[in-house]
PDB file of C-alpha atoms in Angstrom:
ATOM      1  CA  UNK A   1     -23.073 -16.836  -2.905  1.00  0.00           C
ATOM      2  CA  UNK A   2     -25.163 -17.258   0.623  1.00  0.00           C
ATOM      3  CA  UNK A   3     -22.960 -19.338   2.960  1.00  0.00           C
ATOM      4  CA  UNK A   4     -24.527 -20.023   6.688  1.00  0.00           C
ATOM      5  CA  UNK A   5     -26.990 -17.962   8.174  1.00  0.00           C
ATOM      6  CA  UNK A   6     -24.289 -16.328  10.945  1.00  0.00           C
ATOM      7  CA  UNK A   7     -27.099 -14.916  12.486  1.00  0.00           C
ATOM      8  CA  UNK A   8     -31.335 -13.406  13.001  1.00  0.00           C
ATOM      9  CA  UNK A   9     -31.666 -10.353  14.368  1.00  0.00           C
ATOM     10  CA  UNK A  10     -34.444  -9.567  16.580  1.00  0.00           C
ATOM     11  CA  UNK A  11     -34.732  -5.858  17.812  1.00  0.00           C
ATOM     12  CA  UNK A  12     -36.418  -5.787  21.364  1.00  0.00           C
ATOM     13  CA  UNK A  13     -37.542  -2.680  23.609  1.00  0.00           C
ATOM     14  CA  UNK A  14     -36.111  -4.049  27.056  1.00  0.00           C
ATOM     15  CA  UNK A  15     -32.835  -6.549  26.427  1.00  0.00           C
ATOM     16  CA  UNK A  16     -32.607  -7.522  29.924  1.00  0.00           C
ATOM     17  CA  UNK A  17     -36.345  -8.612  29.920  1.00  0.00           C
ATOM     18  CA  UNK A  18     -35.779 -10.399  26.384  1.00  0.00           C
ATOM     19  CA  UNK A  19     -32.567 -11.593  27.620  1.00  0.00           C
ATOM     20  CA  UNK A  20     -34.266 -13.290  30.927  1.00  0.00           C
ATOM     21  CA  UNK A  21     -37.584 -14.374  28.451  1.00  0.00           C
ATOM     22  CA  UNK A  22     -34.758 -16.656  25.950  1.00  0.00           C
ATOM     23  CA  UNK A  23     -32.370 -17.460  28.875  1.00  0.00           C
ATOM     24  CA  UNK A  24     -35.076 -18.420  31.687  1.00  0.00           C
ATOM     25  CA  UNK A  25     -39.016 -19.560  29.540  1.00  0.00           C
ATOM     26  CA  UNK A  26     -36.912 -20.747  26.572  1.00  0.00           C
ATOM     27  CA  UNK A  27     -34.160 -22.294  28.035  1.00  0.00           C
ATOM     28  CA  UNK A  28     -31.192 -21.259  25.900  1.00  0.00           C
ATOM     29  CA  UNK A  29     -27.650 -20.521  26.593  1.00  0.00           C
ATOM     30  CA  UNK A  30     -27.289 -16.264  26.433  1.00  0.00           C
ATOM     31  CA  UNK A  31     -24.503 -14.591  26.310  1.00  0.00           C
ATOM     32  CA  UNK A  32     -23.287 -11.141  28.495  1.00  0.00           C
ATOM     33  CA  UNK A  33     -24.761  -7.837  27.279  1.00  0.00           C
ATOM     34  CA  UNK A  34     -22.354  -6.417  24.870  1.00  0.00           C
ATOM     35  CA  UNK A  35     -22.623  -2.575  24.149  1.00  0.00           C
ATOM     36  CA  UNK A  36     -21.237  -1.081  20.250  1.00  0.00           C
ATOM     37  CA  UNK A  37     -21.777   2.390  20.613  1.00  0.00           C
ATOM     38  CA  UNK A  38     -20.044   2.541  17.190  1.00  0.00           C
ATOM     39  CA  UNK A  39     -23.344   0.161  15.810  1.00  0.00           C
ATOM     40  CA  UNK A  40     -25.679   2.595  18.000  1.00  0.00           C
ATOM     41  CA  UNK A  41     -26.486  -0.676  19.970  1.00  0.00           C
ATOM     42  CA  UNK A  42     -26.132  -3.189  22.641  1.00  0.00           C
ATOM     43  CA  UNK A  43     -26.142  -6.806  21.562  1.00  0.00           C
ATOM     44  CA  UNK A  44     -26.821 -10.287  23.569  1.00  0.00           C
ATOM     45  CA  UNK A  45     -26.583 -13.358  22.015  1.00  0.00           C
ATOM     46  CA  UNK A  46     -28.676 -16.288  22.168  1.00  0.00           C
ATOM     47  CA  UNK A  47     -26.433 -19.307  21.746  1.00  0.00           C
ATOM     48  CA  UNK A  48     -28.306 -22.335  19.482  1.00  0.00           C
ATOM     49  CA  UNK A  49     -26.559 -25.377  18.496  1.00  0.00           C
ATOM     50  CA  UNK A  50     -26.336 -24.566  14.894  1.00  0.00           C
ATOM     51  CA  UNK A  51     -26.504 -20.346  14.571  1.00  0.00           C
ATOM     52  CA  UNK A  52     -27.255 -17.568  16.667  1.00  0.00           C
ATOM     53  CA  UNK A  53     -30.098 -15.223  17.954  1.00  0.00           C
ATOM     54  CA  UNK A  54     -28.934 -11.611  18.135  1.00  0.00           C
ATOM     55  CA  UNK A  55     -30.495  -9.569  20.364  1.00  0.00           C
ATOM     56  CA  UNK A  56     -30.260  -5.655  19.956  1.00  0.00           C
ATOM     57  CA  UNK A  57     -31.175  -2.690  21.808  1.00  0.00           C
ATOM     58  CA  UNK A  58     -31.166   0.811  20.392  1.00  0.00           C
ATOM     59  CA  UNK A  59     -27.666   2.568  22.016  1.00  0.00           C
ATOM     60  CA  UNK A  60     -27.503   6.379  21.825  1.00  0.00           C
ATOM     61  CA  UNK A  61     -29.404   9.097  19.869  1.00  0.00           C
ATOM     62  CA  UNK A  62     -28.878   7.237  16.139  1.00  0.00           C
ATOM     63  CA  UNK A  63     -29.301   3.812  17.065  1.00  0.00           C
ATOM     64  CA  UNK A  64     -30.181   1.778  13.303  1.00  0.00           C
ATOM     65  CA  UNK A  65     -32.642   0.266  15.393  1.00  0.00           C
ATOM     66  CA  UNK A  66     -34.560   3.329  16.850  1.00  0.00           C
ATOM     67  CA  UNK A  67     -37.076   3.840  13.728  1.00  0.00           C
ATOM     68  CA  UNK A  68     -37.859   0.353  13.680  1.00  0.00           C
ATOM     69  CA  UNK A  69     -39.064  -0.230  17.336  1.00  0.00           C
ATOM     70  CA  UNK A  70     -41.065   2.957  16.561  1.00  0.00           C
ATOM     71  CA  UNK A  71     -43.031   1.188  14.044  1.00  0.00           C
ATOM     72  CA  UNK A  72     -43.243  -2.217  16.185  1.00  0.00           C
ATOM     73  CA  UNK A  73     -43.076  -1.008  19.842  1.00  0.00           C
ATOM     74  CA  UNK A  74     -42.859  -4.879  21.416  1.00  0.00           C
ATOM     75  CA  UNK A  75     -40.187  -5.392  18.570  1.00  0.00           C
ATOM     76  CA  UNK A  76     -39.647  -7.692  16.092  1.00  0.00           C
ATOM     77  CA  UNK A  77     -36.804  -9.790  13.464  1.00  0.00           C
ATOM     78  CA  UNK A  78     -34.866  -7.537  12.263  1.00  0.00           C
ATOM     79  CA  UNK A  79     -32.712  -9.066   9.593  1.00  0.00           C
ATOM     80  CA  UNK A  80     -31.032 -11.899   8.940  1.00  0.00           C
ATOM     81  CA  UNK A  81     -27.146 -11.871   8.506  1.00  0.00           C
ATOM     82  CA  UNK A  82     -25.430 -14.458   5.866  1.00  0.00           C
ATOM     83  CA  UNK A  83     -22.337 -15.677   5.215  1.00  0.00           C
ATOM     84  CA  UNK A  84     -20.112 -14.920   2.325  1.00  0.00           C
ATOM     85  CA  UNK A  85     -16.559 -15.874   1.186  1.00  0.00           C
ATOM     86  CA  UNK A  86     -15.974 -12.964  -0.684  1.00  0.00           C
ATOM     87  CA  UNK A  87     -18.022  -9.563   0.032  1.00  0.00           C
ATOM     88  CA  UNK A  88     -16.590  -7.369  -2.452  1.00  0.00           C
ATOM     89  CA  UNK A  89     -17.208 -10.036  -5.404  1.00  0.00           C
ATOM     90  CA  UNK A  90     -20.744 -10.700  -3.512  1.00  0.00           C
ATOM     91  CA  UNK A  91     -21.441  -7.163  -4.099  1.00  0.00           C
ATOM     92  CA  UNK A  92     -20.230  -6.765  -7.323  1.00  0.00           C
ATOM     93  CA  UNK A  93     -22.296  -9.813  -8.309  1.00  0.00           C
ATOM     94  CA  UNK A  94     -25.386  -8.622  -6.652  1.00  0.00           C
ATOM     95  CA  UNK A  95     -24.701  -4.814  -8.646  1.00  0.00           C
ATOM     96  CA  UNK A  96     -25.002  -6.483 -11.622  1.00  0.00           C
ATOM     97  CA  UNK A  97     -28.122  -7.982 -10.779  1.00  0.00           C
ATOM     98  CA  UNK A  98     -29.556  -4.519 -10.271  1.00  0.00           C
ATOM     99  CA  UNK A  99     -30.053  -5.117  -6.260  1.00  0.00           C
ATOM    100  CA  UNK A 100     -29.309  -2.248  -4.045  1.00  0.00           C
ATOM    101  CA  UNK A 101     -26.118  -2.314  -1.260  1.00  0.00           C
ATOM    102  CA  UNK A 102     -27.158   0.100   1.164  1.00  0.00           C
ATOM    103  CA  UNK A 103     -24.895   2.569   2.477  1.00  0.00           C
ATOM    104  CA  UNK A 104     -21.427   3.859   0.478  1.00  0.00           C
ATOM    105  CA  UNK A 105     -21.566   0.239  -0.939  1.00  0.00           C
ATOM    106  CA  UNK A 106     -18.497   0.197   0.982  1.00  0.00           C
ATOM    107  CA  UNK A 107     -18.120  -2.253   3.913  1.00  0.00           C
ATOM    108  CA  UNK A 108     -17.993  -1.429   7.266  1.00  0.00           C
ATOM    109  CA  UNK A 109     -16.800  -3.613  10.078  1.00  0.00           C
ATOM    110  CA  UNK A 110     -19.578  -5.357  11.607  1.00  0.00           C
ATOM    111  CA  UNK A 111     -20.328  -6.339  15.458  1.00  0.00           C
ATOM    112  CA  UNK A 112     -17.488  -9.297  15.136  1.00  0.00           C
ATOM    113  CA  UNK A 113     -15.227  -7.430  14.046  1.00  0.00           C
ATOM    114  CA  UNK A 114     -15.631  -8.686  10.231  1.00  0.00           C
ATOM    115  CA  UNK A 115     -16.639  -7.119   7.017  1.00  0.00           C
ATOM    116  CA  UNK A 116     -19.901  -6.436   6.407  1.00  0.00           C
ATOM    117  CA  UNK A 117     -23.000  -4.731   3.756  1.00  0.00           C
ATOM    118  CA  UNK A 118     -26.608  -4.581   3.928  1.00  0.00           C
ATOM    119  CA  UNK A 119     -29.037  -5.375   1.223  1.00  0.00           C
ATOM    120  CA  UNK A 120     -32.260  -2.873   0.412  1.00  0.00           C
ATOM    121  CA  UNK A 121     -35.283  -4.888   2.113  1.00  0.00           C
ATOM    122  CA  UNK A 122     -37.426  -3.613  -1.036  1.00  0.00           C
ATOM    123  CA  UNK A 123     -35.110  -5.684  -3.332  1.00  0.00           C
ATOM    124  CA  UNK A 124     -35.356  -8.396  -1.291  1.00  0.00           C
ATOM    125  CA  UNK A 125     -38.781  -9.230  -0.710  1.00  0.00           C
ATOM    126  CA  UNK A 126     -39.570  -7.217   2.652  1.00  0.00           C
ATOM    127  CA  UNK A 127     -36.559  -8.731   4.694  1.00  0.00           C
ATOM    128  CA  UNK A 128     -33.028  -6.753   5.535  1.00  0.00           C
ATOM    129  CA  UNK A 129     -30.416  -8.717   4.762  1.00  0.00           C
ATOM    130  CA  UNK A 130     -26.416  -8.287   5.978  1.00  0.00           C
ATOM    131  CA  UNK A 131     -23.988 -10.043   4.463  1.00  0.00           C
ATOM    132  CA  UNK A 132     -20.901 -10.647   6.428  1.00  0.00           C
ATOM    133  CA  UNK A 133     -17.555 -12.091   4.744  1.00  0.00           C
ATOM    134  CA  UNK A 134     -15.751 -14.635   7.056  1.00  0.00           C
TER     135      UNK A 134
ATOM    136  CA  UNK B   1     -35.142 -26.253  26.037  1.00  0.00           C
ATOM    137  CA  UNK B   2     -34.449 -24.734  22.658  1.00  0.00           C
ATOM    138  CA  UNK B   3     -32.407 -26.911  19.996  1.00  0.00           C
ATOM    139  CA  UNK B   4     -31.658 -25.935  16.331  1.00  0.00           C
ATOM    140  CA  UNK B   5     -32.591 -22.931  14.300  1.00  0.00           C
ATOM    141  CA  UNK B   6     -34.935 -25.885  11.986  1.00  0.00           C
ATOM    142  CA  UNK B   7     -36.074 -22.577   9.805  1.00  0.00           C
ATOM    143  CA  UNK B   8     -36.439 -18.899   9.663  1.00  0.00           C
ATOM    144  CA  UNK B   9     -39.832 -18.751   7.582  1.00  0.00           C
ATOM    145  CA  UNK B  10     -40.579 -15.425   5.107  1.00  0.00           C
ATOM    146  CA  UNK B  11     -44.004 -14.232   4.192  1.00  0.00           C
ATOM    147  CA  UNK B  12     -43.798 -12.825   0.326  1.00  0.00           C
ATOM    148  CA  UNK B  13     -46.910 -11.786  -2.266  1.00  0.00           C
ATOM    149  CA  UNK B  14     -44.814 -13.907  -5.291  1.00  0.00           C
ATOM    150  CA  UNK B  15     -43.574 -16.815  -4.459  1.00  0.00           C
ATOM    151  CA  UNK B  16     -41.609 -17.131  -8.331  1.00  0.00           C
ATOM    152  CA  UNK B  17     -40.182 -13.957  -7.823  1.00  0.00           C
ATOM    153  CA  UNK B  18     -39.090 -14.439  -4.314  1.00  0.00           C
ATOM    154  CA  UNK B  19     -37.544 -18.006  -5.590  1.00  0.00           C
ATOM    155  CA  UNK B  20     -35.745 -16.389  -8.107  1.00  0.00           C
ATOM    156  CA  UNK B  21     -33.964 -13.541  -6.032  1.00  0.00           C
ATOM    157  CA  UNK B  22     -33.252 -16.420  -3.682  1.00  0.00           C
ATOM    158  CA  UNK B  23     -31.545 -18.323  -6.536  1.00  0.00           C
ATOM    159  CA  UNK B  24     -30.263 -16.182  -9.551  1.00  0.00           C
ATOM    160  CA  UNK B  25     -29.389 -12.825  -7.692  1.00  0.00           C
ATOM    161  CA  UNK B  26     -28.274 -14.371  -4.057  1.00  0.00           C
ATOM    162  CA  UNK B  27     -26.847 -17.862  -5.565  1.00  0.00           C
ATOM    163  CA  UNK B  28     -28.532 -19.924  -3.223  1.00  0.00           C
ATOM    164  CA  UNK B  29     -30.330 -23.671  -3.693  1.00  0.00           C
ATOM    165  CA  UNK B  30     -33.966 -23.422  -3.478  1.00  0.00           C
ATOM    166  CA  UNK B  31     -36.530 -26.800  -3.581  1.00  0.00           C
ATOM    167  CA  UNK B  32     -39.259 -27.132  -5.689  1.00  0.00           C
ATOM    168  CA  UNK B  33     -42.805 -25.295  -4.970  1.00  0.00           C
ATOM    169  CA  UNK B  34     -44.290 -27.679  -2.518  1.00  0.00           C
ATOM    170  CA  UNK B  35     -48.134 -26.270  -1.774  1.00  0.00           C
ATOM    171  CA  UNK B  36     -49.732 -27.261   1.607  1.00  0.00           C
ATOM    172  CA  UNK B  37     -53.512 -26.521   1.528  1.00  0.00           C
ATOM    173  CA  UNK B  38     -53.989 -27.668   4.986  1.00  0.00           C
ATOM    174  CA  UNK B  39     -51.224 -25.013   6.054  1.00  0.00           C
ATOM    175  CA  UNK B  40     -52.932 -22.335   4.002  1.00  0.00           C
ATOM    176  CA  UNK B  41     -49.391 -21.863   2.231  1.00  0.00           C
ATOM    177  CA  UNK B  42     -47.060 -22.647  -0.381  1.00  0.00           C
ATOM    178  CA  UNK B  43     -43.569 -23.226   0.394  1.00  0.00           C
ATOM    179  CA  UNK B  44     -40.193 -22.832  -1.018  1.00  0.00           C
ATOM    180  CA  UNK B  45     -36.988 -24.102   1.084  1.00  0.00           C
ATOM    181  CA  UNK B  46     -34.012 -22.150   0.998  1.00  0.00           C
ATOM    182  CA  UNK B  47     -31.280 -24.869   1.668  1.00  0.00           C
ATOM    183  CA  UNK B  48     -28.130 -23.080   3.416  1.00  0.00           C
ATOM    184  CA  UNK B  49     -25.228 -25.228   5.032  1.00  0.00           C
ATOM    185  CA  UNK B  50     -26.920 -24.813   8.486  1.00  0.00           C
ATOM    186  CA  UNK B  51     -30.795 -24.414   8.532  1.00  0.00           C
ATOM    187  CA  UNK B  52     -33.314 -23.398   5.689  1.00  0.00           C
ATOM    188  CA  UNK B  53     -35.733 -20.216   4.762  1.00  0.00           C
ATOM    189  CA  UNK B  54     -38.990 -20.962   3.930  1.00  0.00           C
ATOM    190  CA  UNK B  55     -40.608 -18.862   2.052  1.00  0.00           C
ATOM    191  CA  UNK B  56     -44.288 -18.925   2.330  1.00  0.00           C
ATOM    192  CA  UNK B  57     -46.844 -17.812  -0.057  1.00  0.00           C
ATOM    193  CA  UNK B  58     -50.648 -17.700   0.528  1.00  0.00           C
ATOM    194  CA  UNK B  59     -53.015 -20.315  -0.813  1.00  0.00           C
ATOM    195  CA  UNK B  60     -56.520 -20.682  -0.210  1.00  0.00           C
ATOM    196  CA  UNK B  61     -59.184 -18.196   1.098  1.00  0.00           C
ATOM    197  CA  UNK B  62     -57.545 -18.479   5.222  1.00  0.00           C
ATOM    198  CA  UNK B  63     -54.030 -18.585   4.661  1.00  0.00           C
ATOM    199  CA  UNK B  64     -52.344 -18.017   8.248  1.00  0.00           C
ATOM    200  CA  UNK B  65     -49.883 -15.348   6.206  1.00  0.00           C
ATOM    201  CA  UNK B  66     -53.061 -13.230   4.798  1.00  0.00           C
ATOM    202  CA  UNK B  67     -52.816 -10.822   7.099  1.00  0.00           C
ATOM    203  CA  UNK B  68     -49.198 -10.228   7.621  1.00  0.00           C
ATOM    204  CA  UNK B  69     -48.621  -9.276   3.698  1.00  0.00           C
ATOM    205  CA  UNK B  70     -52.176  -7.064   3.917  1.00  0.00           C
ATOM    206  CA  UNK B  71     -49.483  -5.672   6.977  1.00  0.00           C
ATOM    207  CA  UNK B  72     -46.231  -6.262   4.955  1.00  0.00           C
ATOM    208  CA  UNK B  73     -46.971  -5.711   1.321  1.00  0.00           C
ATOM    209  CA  UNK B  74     -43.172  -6.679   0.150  1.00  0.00           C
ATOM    210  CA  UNK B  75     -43.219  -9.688   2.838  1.00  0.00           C
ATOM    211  CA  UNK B  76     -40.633  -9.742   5.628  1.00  0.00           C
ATOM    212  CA  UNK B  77     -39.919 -12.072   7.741  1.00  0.00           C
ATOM    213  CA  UNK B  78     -42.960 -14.550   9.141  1.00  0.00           C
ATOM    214  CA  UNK B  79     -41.325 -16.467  12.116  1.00  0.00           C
ATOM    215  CA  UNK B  80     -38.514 -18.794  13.779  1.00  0.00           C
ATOM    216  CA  UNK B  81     -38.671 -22.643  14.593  1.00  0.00           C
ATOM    217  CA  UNK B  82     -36.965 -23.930  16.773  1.00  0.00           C
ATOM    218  CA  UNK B  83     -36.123 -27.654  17.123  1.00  0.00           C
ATOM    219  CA  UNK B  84     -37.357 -29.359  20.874  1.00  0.00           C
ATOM    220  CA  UNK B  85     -36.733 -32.832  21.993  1.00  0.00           C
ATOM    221  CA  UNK B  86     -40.429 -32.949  23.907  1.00  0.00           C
ATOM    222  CA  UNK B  87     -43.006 -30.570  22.495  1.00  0.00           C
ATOM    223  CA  UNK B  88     -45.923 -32.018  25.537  1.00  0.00           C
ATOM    224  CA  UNK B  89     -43.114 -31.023  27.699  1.00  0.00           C
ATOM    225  CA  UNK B  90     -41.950 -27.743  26.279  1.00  0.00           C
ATOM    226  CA  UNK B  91     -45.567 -26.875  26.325  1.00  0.00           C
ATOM    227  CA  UNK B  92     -46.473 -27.550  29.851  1.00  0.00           C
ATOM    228  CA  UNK B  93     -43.096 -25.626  31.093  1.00  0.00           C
ATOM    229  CA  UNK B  94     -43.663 -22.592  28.791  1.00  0.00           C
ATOM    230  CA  UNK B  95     -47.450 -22.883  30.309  1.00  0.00           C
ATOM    231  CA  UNK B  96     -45.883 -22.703  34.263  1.00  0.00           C
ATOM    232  CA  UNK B  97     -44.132 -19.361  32.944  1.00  0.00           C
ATOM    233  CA  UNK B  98     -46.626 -17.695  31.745  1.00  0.00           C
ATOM    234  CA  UNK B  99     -46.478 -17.850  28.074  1.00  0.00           C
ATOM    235  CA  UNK B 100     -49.130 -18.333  26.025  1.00  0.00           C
ATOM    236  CA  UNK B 101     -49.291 -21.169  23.304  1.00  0.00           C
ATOM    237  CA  UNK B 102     -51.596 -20.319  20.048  1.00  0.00           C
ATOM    238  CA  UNK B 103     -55.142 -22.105  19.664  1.00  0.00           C
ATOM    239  CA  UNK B 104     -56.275 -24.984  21.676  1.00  0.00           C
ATOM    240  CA  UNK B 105     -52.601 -25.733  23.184  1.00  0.00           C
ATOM    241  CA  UNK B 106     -52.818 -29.104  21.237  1.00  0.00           C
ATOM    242  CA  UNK B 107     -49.733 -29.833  18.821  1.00  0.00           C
ATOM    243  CA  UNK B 108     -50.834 -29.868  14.888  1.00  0.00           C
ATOM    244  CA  UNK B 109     -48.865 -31.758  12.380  1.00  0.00           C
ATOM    245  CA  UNK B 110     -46.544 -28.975  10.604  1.00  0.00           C
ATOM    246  CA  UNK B 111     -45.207 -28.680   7.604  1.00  0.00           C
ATOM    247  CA  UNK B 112     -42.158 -31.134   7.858  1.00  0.00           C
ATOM    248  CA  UNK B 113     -44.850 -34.193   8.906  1.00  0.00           C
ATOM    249  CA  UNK B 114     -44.034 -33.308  12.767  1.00  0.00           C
ATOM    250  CA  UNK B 115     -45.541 -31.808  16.019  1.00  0.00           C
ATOM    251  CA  UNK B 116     -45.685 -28.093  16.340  1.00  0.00           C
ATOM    252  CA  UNK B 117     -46.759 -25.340  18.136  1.00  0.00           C
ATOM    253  CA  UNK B 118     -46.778 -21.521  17.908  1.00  0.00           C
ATOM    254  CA  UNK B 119     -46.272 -19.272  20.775  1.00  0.00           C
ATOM    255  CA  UNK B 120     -47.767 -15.777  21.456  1.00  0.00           C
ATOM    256  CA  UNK B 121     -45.225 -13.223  19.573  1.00  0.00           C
ATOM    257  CA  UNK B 122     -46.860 -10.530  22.503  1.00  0.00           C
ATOM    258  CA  UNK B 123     -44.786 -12.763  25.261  1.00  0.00           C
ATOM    259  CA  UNK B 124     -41.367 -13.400  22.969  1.00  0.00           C
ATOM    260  CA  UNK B 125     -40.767  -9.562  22.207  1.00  0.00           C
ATOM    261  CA  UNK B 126     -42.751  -9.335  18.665  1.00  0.00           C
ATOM    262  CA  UNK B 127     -41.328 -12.592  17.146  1.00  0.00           C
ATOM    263  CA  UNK B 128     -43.762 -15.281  16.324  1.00  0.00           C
ATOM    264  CA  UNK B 129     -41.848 -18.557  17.698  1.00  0.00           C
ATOM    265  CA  UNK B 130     -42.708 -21.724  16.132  1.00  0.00           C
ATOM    266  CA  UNK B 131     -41.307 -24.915  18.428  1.00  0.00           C
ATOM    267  CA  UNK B 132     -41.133 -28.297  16.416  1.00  0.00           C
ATOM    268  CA  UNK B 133     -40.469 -31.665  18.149  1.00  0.00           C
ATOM    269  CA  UNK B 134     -37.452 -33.217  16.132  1.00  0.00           C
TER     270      UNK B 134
END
């Protein structure tokens, strides 16, 4: 089912100071702020040869990302986003298994504009995970 | 400075049940247990078409992961590492900025056989960043 890892997701407090940290001490390629007020955040990408670093700050009053920079103030990974042929057979596979889709188990379109679902981090051993059909 | 996405490593309490999720429910191909006493862990490599999971349990009385499950319970995820072409060299320029490199600043041999180094999550926004000359 799992294709490529499309992206990690690392929540930060101050993007332009993460943004300047992975673009100027780490030396990778970043790209221009994006903002989704329709994900409740704005986005940066960090640019690797083989996947991507997503960079989110909390946008507006019900950002997704809020509650967890409450718990880890100087932020943190956030999830990790796969790749999936097929979302609607991925969750009907993944149903039958007994794991939980979070939401209306209904996709929503995701940050690129593609279909997407989140996995419940408790049936996954701790770690978010979005699926994203491309 | 920064090359590949070489893993995106996940701290979980059950390393069989953390396998299987990874195989049966998500369909992915997962190696063999591999343990690594002088790395305080047991590993299990989550092989996707671009990079790999690891999935790190505790073994032995000073695992490096102790603490984050006494933290994390369910697991979550551990850390990134990132691929470099000169680790002496990423080290010295990360050292001119600033950032702090974990325990005596001399490379140990990691997991894959190679040179690597883990920098201070407090200066990289709350992510522990493992850097592994390739």
């Amino acid at each position: 089912m799992l294709g490529r890892v499309n992206h990690i997701a690392i929540a930060v407090p101050d993007l332009a100071a993460a943004t300047a940290g992975y673009r100027d001490t780490l030396g990778a390629r970043v790209s221009q702020p994006q903002a989704l007020p329709e994900h409740g955040v704005t986005v940066v990408f960090v640019e690797l040869p083989n996947t991507k670093v997503e960079l989110l700050e909390p946008l507006g009053d019900n950002s997704p990302v809020a509650a967890f920079l409450e718990k880890n103030p100087s932020g943190g990974m956030h999830h990790i986003c796969y790749e999936v042929s097929d979302i609607l057979a991925a969750r009907d596979q993944l149903a039958k298994s007994g794991a939980r889709v979070l939401g209306s188990g209904e996709p929503k379109t995701g940050a690129h504009g593609r279909p997407v679902l989140f996995l419940h981090p408790k049936d996954f051993f701790g770690t978010l995970i979005e699926l994203e059909q491309v």
